[in-house]
mmCIF file of C-alpha atoms in Angstrom:
data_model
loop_
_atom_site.group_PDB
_atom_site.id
_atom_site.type_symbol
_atom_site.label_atom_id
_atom_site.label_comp_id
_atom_site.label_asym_id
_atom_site.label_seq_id
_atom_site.Cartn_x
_atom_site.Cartn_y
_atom_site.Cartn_z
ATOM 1 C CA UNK T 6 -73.752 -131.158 -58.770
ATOM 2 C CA UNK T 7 -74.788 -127.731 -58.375
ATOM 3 C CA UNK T 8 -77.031 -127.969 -61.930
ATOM 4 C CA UNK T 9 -78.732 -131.117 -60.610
ATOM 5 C CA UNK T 10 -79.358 -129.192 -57.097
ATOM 6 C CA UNK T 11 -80.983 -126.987 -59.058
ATOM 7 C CA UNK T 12 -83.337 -129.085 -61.067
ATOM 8 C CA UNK T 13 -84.337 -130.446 -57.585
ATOM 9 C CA UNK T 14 -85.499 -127.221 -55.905
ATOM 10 C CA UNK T 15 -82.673 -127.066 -53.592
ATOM 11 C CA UNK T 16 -80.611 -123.998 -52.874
ATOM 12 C CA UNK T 17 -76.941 -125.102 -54.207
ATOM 13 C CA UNK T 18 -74.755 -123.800 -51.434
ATOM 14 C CA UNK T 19 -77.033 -125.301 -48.352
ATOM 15 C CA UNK T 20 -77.671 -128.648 -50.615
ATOM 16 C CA UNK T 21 -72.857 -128.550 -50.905
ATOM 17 C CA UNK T 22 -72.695 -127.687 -47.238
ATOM 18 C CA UNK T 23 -75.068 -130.029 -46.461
ATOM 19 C CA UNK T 24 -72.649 -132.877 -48.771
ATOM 20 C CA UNK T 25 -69.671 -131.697 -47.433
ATOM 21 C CA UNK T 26 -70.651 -132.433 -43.843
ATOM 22 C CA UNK T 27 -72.634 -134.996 -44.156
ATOM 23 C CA UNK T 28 -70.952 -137.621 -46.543
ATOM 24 C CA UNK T 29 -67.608 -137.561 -44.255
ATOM 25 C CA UNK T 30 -70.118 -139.281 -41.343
ATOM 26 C CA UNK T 31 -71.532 -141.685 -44.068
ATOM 27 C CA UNK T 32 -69.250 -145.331 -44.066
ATOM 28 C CA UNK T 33 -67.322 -145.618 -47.292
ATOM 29 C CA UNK T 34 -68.100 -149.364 -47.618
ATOM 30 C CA UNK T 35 -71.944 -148.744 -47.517
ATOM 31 C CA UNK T 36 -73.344 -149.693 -50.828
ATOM 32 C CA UNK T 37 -75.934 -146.955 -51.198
ATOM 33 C CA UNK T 38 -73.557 -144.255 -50.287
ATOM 34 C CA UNK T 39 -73.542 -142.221 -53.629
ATOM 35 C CA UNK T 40 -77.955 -142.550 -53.598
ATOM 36 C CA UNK T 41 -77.390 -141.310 -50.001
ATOM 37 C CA UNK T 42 -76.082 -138.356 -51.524
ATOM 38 C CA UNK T 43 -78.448 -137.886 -54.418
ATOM 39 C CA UNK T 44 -80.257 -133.869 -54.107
ATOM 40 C CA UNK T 45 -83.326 -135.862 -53.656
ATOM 41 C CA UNK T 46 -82.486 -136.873 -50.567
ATOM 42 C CA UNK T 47 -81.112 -134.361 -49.053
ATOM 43 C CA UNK T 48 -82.746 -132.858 -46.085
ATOM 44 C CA UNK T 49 -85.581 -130.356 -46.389
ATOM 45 C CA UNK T 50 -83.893 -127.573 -44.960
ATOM 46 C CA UNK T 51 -81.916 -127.664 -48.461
ATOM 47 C CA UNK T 52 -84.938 -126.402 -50.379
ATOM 48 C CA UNK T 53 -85.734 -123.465 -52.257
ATOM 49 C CA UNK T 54 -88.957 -123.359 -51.980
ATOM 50 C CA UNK T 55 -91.055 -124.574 -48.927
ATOM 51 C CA UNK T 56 -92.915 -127.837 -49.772
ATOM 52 C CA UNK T 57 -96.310 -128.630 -48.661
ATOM 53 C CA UNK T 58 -97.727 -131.578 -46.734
#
C-alpha cells in the first residue's frame, strides 16, 4: 500500500491515516468498497504535490 501511495503522488502516512479512518465508516457489504479505497481516490489533502485545476 504504501509503494502504490507512492506511485500516486500521495504522501504515505496522510494517504494510511486517511484508510484507517475512513474505511471503518465505509459499509462492508458495499461492492465497490476496496475501489473506494484505491490511492486514486483518496482525498486531495493526501497529495504530495499540489495539483492544478
Amino acid at each position: 500500500m504504501i509503494e502504490t501511495a507512492k506511485e500516486n503522488p500521495l504522501s504515505p502516512y496522510q494517504y494510511l491515516t486517511w484508510l484507517l479512518r475512513d474505511a471503518p465508516k465505509l459499509a462492508a457489504e458495499e461492492k465497490n468498497l476496496a475501489e473506494k479505497l484505491l490511492p486514486e481516490n483518496a482525498p486531495q489533502s493526501s497529495w504530495d504535490i499540489p495539483v492544478k485545476i
